[in-house]
Amino acid sequence: MATMITTQAALEVDRVTLELGGREILNDASFTVRNGEFIGVLGPNGAGKTTLMRALLGLVPLKSGTIRVNGEAVVRGNASIGYMPQIRSGLAGRRVLGRDFVAMAADGHRWGLPHRNARIRADVERVLELVGAHQLAARPLSELSGGERQRLLLAQCLLGNPRLLLLDEPLISLDPRHQTGVVELVRRVQRELNITVLFSAHELNPLLNSLDRVLYLGSGRAALGTVDEVISKPVLSRLYGSPIDVMRVNGRIFVMSGDVEIDKLDHAHEEGDEHEHDHGHEHEHDHGHGHSHSHGKKGKHTHNV
């Protein structure tokens, strides 16, 4: 686990209640993320992982409570936040070169070739270097693997030196080798820059060796703590609202509902309630916050246990 360099709060959620589509996502939730932490964000479909990230970006209003990011109130277009939205499988067919794709996020031009001044060019080269993507930068997205495209998406998120990265399900549709590569890359960059990462995922195991703490959402509640504190029978049973068992086998953790693994059960469908609620808003992901300007339908979820 990384040693925190400072105790400054990167994120303060104070008695927050969030609603979306008439459904309560969070109810009077409070937690604090320290600067320089790698936080795995987990929870059942519809628990609010995407909605929470959108609230941090100022795209979903709070019903009550307050959120502070790096000590400041939430505002749209916060340059201190880098964001990778979940919808991005449409990238696979695009012929744009990797370097131009990254540069598009620097000046907001999604479809035409970006106008590049010296500052933008320097920042694009900086982030490509950070993620080790200079070779990928000369190739079109359509020739890259999912893991390679994720490398470029991470580069986009790092433009402008953000202090907080919000990565929404970056492991979807990746095979186990690419999942491991993405997690290790994010962890390396996070440590090198001493920034804070909220990394949402369907299951815990790909993150186990990299995360500092786990934020688990469910039944309107939020539990933030170490793996041992949060991934436990009483805590998860409360968050799921039904009896949950936790099994540890050969260094992996399995969350079980009866004899069915929650990860398999919970994500059996391509889109869950949370995604359906958010679907109509997804284009907001691509305006102003982002250091990621991607479009297209979600890919199928894969499960690697």
mmCIF file of C-alpha atoms in Angstrom:
data_model
loop_
_atom_site.group_PDB
_atom_site.id
_atom_site.type_symbol
_atom_site.label_atom_id
_atom_site.label_comp_id
_atom_site.label_asym_id
_atom_site.label_seq_id
_atom_site.Cartn_x
_atom_site.Cartn_y
_atom_site.Cartn_z
ATOM 1 C CA MET A 1 0.000 0.000 0.000
ATOM 2 C CA ALA A 2 1.175 3.516 -0.760
ATOM 3 C CA THR A 3 2.197 5.826 2.050
ATOM 4 C CA MET A 4 0.177 9.025 2.020
ATOM 5 C CA ILE A 5 2.371 12.059 1.549
ATOM 6 C CA THR A 6 -0.247 14.479 2.846
ATOM 7 C CA THR A 7 -3.529 14.241 4.739
ATOM 8 C CA GLN A 8 -5.231 16.925 2.659
ATOM 9 C CA ALA A 9 -8.689 15.807 1.615
ATOM 10 C CA ALA A 10 -9.046 15.246 -2.126
ATOM 11 C CA LEU A 11 -12.764 14.583 -1.741
ATOM 12 C CA GLU A 12 -15.177 15.362 1.083
ATOM 13 C CA VAL A 13 -18.728 14.024 0.852
ATOM 14 C CA ASP A 14 -20.782 15.364 3.754
ATOM 15 C CA ARG A 15 -24.301 14.046 4.402
ATOM 16 C CA VAL A 16 -25.065 13.819 0.708
ATOM 17 C CA THR A 17 -28.388 12.630 -0.647
ATOM 18 C CA LEU A 18 -28.564 12.008 -4.391
ATOM 19 C CA GLU A 19 -31.614 11.166 -6.467
ATOM 20 C CA LEU A 20 -31.852 10.246 -10.131
ATOM 21 C CA GLY A 21 -35.045 9.565 -12.035
ATOM 22 C CA GLY A 22 -37.026 9.636 -8.792
ATOM 23 C CA ARG A 23 -34.816 6.937 -7.278
ATOM 24 C CA GLU A 24 -32.619 7.543 -4.266
ATOM 25 C CA ILE A 25 -28.996 6.757 -5.089
ATOM 26 C CA LEU A 26 -27.324 7.941 -1.883
ATOM 27 C CA ASN A 27 -28.985 8.727 1.428
ATOM 28 C CA ASP A 28 -27.134 10.971 3.877
ATOM 29 C CA ALA A 29 -23.752 9.528 2.861
ATOM 30 C CA SER A 30 -20.505 10.890 4.290
ATOM 31 C CA PHE A 31 -16.904 9.904 3.575
ATOM 32 C CA THR A 32 -13.511 11.510 2.968
ATOM 33 C CA VAL A 33 -10.859 10.483 0.443
ATOM 34 C CA ARG A 34 -7.323 11.621 1.216
ATOM 35 C CA ASN A 35 -5.021 13.139 -1.345
ATOM 36 C CA GLY A 36 -2.931 10.519 -3.144
ATOM 37 C CA GLU A 37 -5.248 7.548 -2.521
ATOM 38 C CA PHE A 38 -6.203 4.893 -5.065
ATOM 39 C CA ILE A 39 -9.846 4.085 -4.295
ATOM 40 C CA GLY A 40 -11.709 1.167 -5.838
ATOM 41 C CA VAL A 41 -15.396 2.059 -6.257
ATOM 42 C CA LEU A 42 -17.641 -1.004 -6.213
ATOM 43 C CA GLY A 43 -21.264 -1.906 -5.692
ATOM 44 C CA PRO A 44 -24.234 -3.600 -7.350
ATOM 45 C CA ASN A 45 -25.769 -2.322 -10.572
ATOM 46 C CA GLY A 46 -27.800 0.778 -9.809
ATOM 47 C CA ALA A 47 -25.847 1.523 -6.628
ATOM 48 C CA GLY A 48 -24.737 4.872 -8.030
ATOM 49 C CA LYS A 49 -21.098 4.518 -9.074
ATOM 50 C CA THR A 50 -21.564 6.496 -12.294
ATOM 51 C CA THR A 51 -24.023 8.918 -10.688
ATOM 52 C CA LEU A 52 -21.597 9.732 -7.885
ATOM 53 C CA MET A 53 -18.863 10.524 -10.405
ATOM 54 C CA ARG A 54 -21.252 12.731 -12.357
ATOM 55 C CA ALA A 55 -22.186 14.529 -9.137
ATOM 56 C CA LEU A 56 -18.491 15.235 -8.497
ATOM 57 C CA LEU A 57 -18.383 16.779 -11.973
ATOM 58 C CA GLY A 58 -21.384 18.994 -11.228
ATOM 59 C CA LEU A 59 -23.602 17.147 -13.721
ATOM 60 C CA VAL A 60 -26.056 15.766 -11.151
ATOM 61 C CA PRO A 61 -27.423 18.161 -8.513
ATOM 62 C CA LEU A 62 -27.392 17.156 -4.853
ATOM 63 C CA LYS A 63 -30.720 16.864 -3.080
ATOM 64 C CA SER A 64 -28.939 17.717 0.154
ATOM 65 C CA GLY A 65 -25.472 17.821 1.685
ATOM 66 C CA THR A 66 -22.201 19.125 0.295
ATOM 67 C CA ILE A 67 -19.289 17.832 -1.779
ATOM 68 C CA ARG A 68 -15.873 19.449 -1.859
ATOM 69 C CA VAL A 69 -13.195 18.484 -4.377
ATOM 70 C CA ASN A 70 -9.660 19.493 -3.420
ATOM 71 C CA GLY A 71 -11.148 21.824 -0.847
ATOM 72 C CA GLU A 72 -13.463 23.609 -3.297
ATOM 73 C CA ALA A 73 -17.206 23.387 -3.939
ATOM 74 C CA VAL A 74 -18.311 21.317 -6.932
ATOM 75 C CA VAL A 75 -18.433 23.213 -10.225
ATOM 76 C CA ARG A 76 -18.881 22.154 -13.823
ATOM 77 C CA GLY A 77 -15.692 22.249 -15.830
ATOM 78 C CA ASN A 78 -13.403 21.714 -12.836
ATOM 79 C CA ALA A 79 -9.927 21.581 -14.369
ATOM 80 C CA SER A 80 -8.596 19.674 -11.351
ATOM 81 C CA ILE A 81 -10.630 16.584 -12.343
ATOM 82 C CA GLY A 82 -9.796 14.167 -15.146
ATOM 83 C CA TYR A 83 -12.708 11.950 -16.225
ATOM 84 C CA MET A 84 -12.987 8.778 -18.279
ATOM 85 C CA PRO A 85 -16.662 8.063 -19.029
ATOM 86 C CA GLN A 86 -17.962 4.548 -19.410
ATOM 87 C CA ILE A 87 -19.269 4.806 -22.981
ATOM 88 C CA ARG A 88 -16.359 4.415 -25.355
ATOM 89 C CA SER A 89 -16.666 1.254 -27.481
ATOM 90 C CA GLY A 90 -17.365 3.410 -30.569
ATOM 91 C CA LEU A 91 -13.661 4.213 -30.628
ATOM 92 C CA ALA A 92 -12.835 0.838 -32.159
ATOM 93 C CA GLY A 93 -13.831 1.865 -35.690
ATOM 94 C CA ARG A 94 -12.235 5.299 -35.781
ATOM 95 C CA ARG A 95 -9.301 5.973 -38.093
ATOM 96 C CA VAL A 96 -8.040 9.027 -36.212
ATOM 97 C CA LEU A 97 -4.429 8.707 -35.107
ATOM 98 C CA GLY A 98 -3.776 8.203 -31.404
ATOM 99 C CA ARG A 99 -1.902 11.513 -31.021
ATOM 100 C CA ASP A 100 -4.746 13.465 -32.687
ATOM 101 C CA PHE A 101 -7.298 11.649 -30.549
ATOM 102 C CA VAL A 102 -5.517 12.720 -27.361
ATOM 103 C CA ALA A 103 -5.119 16.281 -28.676
ATOM 104 C CA MET A 104 -8.869 16.511 -29.395
ATOM 105 C CA ALA A 105 -9.546 16.470 -25.677
ATOM 106 C CA ALA A 106 -7.137 19.362 -25.114
ATOM 107 C CA ASP A 107 -9.115 21.857 -27.142
ATOM 108 C CA GLY A 108 -12.561 20.299 -27.291
ATOM 109 C CA HIS A 109 -12.625 19.405 -30.995
ATOM 110 C CA ARG A 110 -14.121 15.928 -31.096
ATOM 111 C CA TRP A 111 -14.570 15.283 -34.780
ATOM 112 C CA GLY A 112 -12.264 17.579 -36.746
ATOM 113 C CA LEU A 113 -8.521 17.610 -36.435
ATOM 114 C CA PRO A 114 -7.621 19.853 -33.513
ATOM 115 C CA HIS A 115 -5.875 23.170 -33.778
ATOM 116 C CA ARG A 116 -2.656 22.722 -31.864
ATOM 117 C CA ASN A 117 -0.659 25.505 -30.345
ATOM 118 C CA ALA A 118 2.724 24.949 -28.709
ATOM 119 C CA ARG A 119 1.215 24.562 -25.225
ATOM 120 C CA ILE A 120 -1.236 21.875 -26.369
ATOM 121 C CA ARG A 121 1.463 20.024 -28.304
ATOM 122 C CA ALA A 122 3.720 20.017 -25.256
ATOM 123 C CA ASP A 123 0.941 18.787 -22.972
ATOM 124 C CA VAL A 124 -0.022 16.013 -25.420
ATOM 125 C CA GLU A 125 3.602 14.844 -25.581
ATOM 126 C CA ARG A 126 3.830 14.983 -21.780
ATOM 127 C CA VAL A 127 0.806 12.734 -21.216
ATOM 128 C CA LEU A 128 1.807 10.317 -23.975
ATOM 129 C CA GLU A 129 5.148 9.950 -22.214
ATOM 130 C CA LEU A 130 3.437 9.438 -18.854
ATOM 131 C CA VAL A 131 1.406 6.475 -20.109
ATOM 132 C CA GLY A 132 4.106 5.082 -22.407
ATOM 133 C CA ALA A 133 2.033 5.602 -25.555
ATOM 134 C CA HIS A 134 4.335 7.341 -28.016
ATOM 135 C CA GLN A 135 4.328 4.347 -30.371
ATOM 136 C CA LEU A 136 0.537 4.046 -30.151
ATOM 137 C CA ALA A 137 0.215 7.760 -30.938
ATOM 138 C CA ALA A 138 1.244 7.188 -34.558
ATOM 139 C CA ARG A 139 -1.377 4.473 -35.176
ATOM 140 C CA PRO A 140 -5.136 4.823 -35.798
ATOM 141 C CA LEU A 141 -7.513 3.825 -33.005
ATOM 142 C CA SER A 142 -9.050 1.170 -35.254
ATOM 143 C CA GLU A 143 -5.761 -0.765 -35.225
ATOM 144 C CA LEU A 144 -5.345 -0.731 -31.455
ATOM 145 C CA SER A 145 -6.480 -3.284 -28.886
ATOM 146 C CA GLY A 146 -8.918 -2.340 -26.141
ATOM 147 C CA GLY A 147 -6.082 -2.102 -23.640
ATOM 148 C CA GLU A 148 -4.090 0.158 -25.970
ATOM 149 C CA ARG A 149 -7.077 2.460 -26.473
ATOM 150 C CA GLN A 150 -7.473 2.640 -22.701
ATOM 151 C CA ARG A 151 -3.884 3.852 -22.501
ATOM 152 C CA LEU A 152 -4.763 6.770 -24.802
ATOM 153 C CA LEU A 153 -7.973 7.484 -22.871
ATOM 154 C CA LEU A 154 -5.913 7.686 -19.697
ATOM 155 C CA ALA A 155 -3.558 10.093 -21.464
ATOM 156 C CA GLN A 156 -6.582 12.292 -22.260
ATOM 157 C CA CYS A 157 -7.597 12.268 -18.600
ATOM 158 C CA LEU A 158 -4.148 13.516 -17.587
ATOM 159 C CA LEU A 159 -4.148 16.606 -19.817
ATOM 160 C CA GLY A 160 -3.888 19.802 -17.822
ATOM 161 C CA ASN A 161 -2.461 18.185 -14.660
ATOM 162 C CA PRO A 162 -5.650 17.172 -12.817
ATOM 163 C CA ARG A 163 -5.393 16.246 -9.130
ATOM 164 C CA LEU A 164 -8.307 13.770 -9.134
ATOM 165 C CA LEU A 165 -9.035 11.082 -11.735
ATOM 166 C CA LEU A 166 -12.520 9.587 -12.065
ATOM 167 C CA LEU A 167 -12.302 6.373 -14.094
ATOM 168 C CA ASP A 168 -15.718 4.843 -14.779
ATOM 169 C CA GLU A 169 -15.445 1.093 -15.433
ATOM 170 C CA PRO A 170 -12.188 1.210 -17.444
ATOM 171 C CA LEU A 171 -11.943 -2.607 -17.365
ATOM 172 C CA ILE A 172 -15.194 -3.346 -19.208
ATOM 173 C CA SER A 173 -14.682 -5.632 -22.219
ATOM 174 C CA LEU A 174 -10.979 -6.184 -21.522
ATOM 175 C CA ASP A 175 -9.485 -9.640 -21.132
ATOM 176 C CA PRO A 176 -7.656 -10.464 -17.860
ATOM 177 C CA ARG A 177 -4.200 -9.570 -19.241
ATOM 178 C CA HIS A 178 -5.344 -6.153 -20.431
ATOM 179 C CA GLN A 179 -7.270 -5.576 -17.185
ATOM 180 C CA THR A 180 -4.086 -6.158 -15.218
ATOM 181 C CA GLY A 181 -2.156 -3.861 -17.542
ATOM 182 C CA VAL A 182 -4.653 -1.002 -17.178
ATOM 183 C CA VAL A 183 -4.741 -1.252 -13.377
ATOM 184 C CA GLU A 184 -0.946 -1.355 -13.126
ATOM 185 C CA LEU A 185 -0.608 1.602 -15.495
ATOM 186 C CA VAL A 186 -3.101 3.713 -13.534
ATOM 187 C CA ARG A 187 -1.372 2.814 -10.272
ATOM 188 C CA ARG A 188 2.068 3.711 -11.638
ATOM 189 C CA VAL A 189 0.909 7.088 -12.979
ATOM 190 C CA GLN A 190 -1.052 7.800 -9.793
ATOM 191 C CA ARG A 191 2.024 7.200 -7.643
ATOM 192 C CA GLU A 192 4.340 9.118 -9.952
ATOM 193 C CA LEU A 193 2.106 12.205 -9.909
ATOM 194 C CA ASN A 194 0.783 11.734 -6.343
ATOM 195 C CA ILE A 195 -2.776 12.244 -7.528
ATOM 196 C CA THR A 196 -6.019 10.704 -6.308
ATOM 197 C CA VAL A 197 -7.916 8.043 -8.277
ATOM 198 C CA LEU A 198 -11.501 6.815 -8.009
ATOM 199 C CA PHE A 199 -11.586 3.653 -10.146
ATOM 200 C CA SER A 200 -14.994 1.996 -10.484
ATOM 201 C CA ALA A 201 -15.181 -1.689 -11.343
ATOM 202 C CA HIS A 202 -17.550 -4.641 -11.486
ATOM 203 C CA GLU A 203 -15.384 -6.749 -9.248
ATOM 204 C CA LEU A 204 -12.642 -6.308 -6.720
ATOM 205 C CA ASN A 205 -10.013 -8.853 -7.713
ATOM 206 C CA PRO A 206 -8.286 -6.956 -10.571
ATOM 207 C CA LEU A 207 -7.760 -4.039 -8.158
ATOM 208 C CA LEU A 208 -6.685 -5.977 -5.067
ATOM 209 C CA ASN A 209 -2.948 -5.434 -5.424
ATOM 210 C CA SER A 210 -3.228 -1.746 -6.295
ATOM 211 C CA LEU A 211 -5.925 -0.072 -4.244
ATOM 212 C CA ASP A 212 -5.481 1.715 -0.923
ATOM 213 C CA ARG A 213 -9.119 1.586 0.149
ATOM 214 C CA VAL A 214 -12.510 0.480 -1.154
ATOM 215 C CA LEU A 215 -15.618 2.646 -1.519
ATOM 216 C CA TYR A 216 -18.581 0.288 -1.674
ATOM 217 C CA LEU A 217 -22.009 1.694 -2.571
ATOM 218 C CA GLY A 218 -25.349 -0.018 -2.057
ATOM 219 C CA SER A 219 -28.882 0.524 -0.715
ATOM 220 C CA GLY A 220 -28.241 4.270 -0.548
ATOM 221 C CA ARG A 221 -25.252 3.762 1.746
ATOM 222 C CA ALA A 222 -21.523 4.200 1.264
ATOM 223 C CA ALA A 223 -18.794 2.292 3.107
ATOM 224 C CA LEU A 224 -15.179 3.457 2.737
ATOM 225 C CA GLY A 225 -12.315 1.544 4.308
ATOM 226 C CA THR A 226 -9.652 -1.076 3.787
ATOM 227 C CA VAL A 227 -10.535 -4.303 2.003
ATOM 228 C CA ASP A 228 -10.749 -6.145 5.330
ATOM 229 C CA GLU A 229 -12.969 -3.438 6.834
ATOM 230 C CA VAL A 230 -15.429 -3.218 3.936
ATOM 231 C CA ILE A 231 -15.399 -6.582 2.153
ATOM 232 C CA SER A 232 -16.998 -8.416 5.051
ATOM 233 C CA LYS A 233 -20.219 -10.309 5.583
ATOM 234 C CA PRO A 234 -21.931 -7.727 7.849
ATOM 235 C CA VAL A 235 -20.974 -4.646 5.788
ATOM 236 C CA LEU A 236 -21.856 -6.117 2.392
ATOM 237 C CA SER A 237 -25.061 -7.697 3.679
ATOM 238 C CA ARG A 238 -26.128 -4.229 4.816
ATOM 239 C CA LEU A 239 -25.207 -2.650 1.473
ATOM 240 C CA TYR A 240 -26.922 -5.324 -0.614
ATOM 241 C CA GLY A 241 -29.904 -5.576 1.720
ATOM 242 C CA SER A 242 -29.643 -9.382 1.771
ATOM 243 C CA PRO A 243 -27.319 -12.020 3.266
ATOM 244 C CA ILE A 244 -23.880 -11.973 1.641
ATOM 245 C CA ASP A 245 -20.935 -14.275 2.233
ATOM 246 C CA VAL A 246 -17.295 -13.423 1.568
ATOM 247 C CA MET A 247 -14.835 -16.156 0.631
ATOM 248 C CA ARG A 248 -11.071 -15.797 0.295
ATOM 249 C CA VAL A 249 -9.409 -18.411 -1.899
ATOM 250 C CA ASN A 250 -5.805 -18.350 -3.170
ATOM 251 C CA GLY A 251 -5.444 -14.618 -2.743
ATOM 252 C CA ARG A 252 -8.756 -13.827 -4.438
ATOM 253 C CA ILE A 253 -11.995 -12.642 -2.872
ATOM 254 C CA PHE A 254 -15.415 -13.934 -3.858
ATOM 255 C CA VAL A 255 -18.607 -12.167 -2.813
ATOM 256 C CA MET A 256 -21.429 -14.700 -2.711
ATOM 257 C CA SER A 257 -25.214 -14.562 -2.536
ATOM 258 C CA GLY A 258 -26.105 -18.121 -1.614
ATOM 259 C CA ASP A 259 -24.078 -20.280 -3.995
ATOM 260 C CA VAL A 260 -23.919 -17.657 -6.767
ATOM 261 C CA GLU A 261 -21.073 -15.207 -7.102
ATOM 262 C CA ILE A 262 -22.472 -11.681 -6.867
ATOM 263 C CA ASP A 263 -20.291 -10.462 -9.709
ATOM 264 C CA LYS A 264 -21.802 -13.018 -12.079
ATOM 265 C CA LEU A 265 -25.340 -12.513 -10.822
ATOM 266 C CA ASP A 266 -25.276 -8.764 -10.606
ATOM 267 C CA HIS A 267 -23.908 -8.106 -14.072
ATOM 268 C CA ALA A 268 -25.673 -10.819 -16.020
ATOM 269 C CA HIS A 269 -27.353 -8.157 -18.153
ATOM 270 C CA GLU A 270 -25.539 -5.804 -20.454
ATOM 271 C CA GLU A 271 -27.052 -2.727 -18.842
ATOM 272 C CA GLY A 272 -28.171 -2.302 -15.265
ATOM 273 C CA ASP A 273 -30.618 0.115 -13.687
ATOM 274 C CA GLU A 274 -27.999 2.737 -13.035
ATOM 275 C CA HIS A 275 -26.896 2.789 -16.648
ATOM 276 C CA GLU A 276 -30.463 3.006 -17.869
ATOM 277 C CA HIS A 277 -31.083 6.005 -15.644
ATOM 278 C CA ASP A 278 -27.931 7.673 -16.866
ATOM 279 C CA HIS A 279 -28.254 6.735 -20.511
ATOM 280 C CA GLY A 280 -30.108 9.836 -21.527
ATOM 281 C CA HIS A 281 -27.425 12.031 -20.020
ATOM 282 C CA GLU A 282 -24.348 10.349 -21.378
ATOM 283 C CA HIS A 283 -23.464 13.052 -23.883
ATOM 284 C CA GLU A 284 -22.889 15.373 -20.966
ATOM 285 C CA HIS A 285 -19.840 13.258 -20.258
ATOM 286 C CA ASP A 286 -18.242 14.786 -23.292
ATOM 287 C CA HIS A 287 -18.735 18.473 -22.621
ATOM 288 C CA GLY A 288 -16.228 20.423 -20.648
ATOM 289 C CA HIS A 289 -15.154 17.825 -18.177
ATOM 290 C CA GLY A 290 -13.561 15.785 -19.942
ATOM 291 C CA HIS A 291 -10.572 14.946 -20.801
ATOM 292 C CA SER A 292 -12.272 12.121 -22.646
ATOM 293 C CA HIS A 293 -14.501 12.782 -25.636
ATOM 294 C CA SER A 294 -15.685 9.379 -26.742
ATOM 295 C CA HIS A 295 -19.005 8.146 -28.044
ATOM 296 C CA GLY A 296 -20.735 4.894 -28.860
ATOM 297 C CA LYS A 297 -22.732 2.188 -27.116
ATOM 298 C CA LYS A 298 -21.433 0.243 -24.178
ATOM 299 C CA GLY A 299 -19.526 -2.907 -24.832
ATOM 300 C CA LYS A 300 -20.545 -6.154 -23.235
ATOM 301 C CA HIS A 301 -19.370 -6.705 -19.700
ATOM 302 C CA THR A 302 -16.835 -9.430 -19.128
ATOM 303 C CA HIS A 303 -16.164 -11.258 -15.897
ATOM 304 C CA ASN A 304 -12.798 -12.583 -14.960
ATOM 305 C CA VAL A 305 -12.835 -14.464 -11.715
#
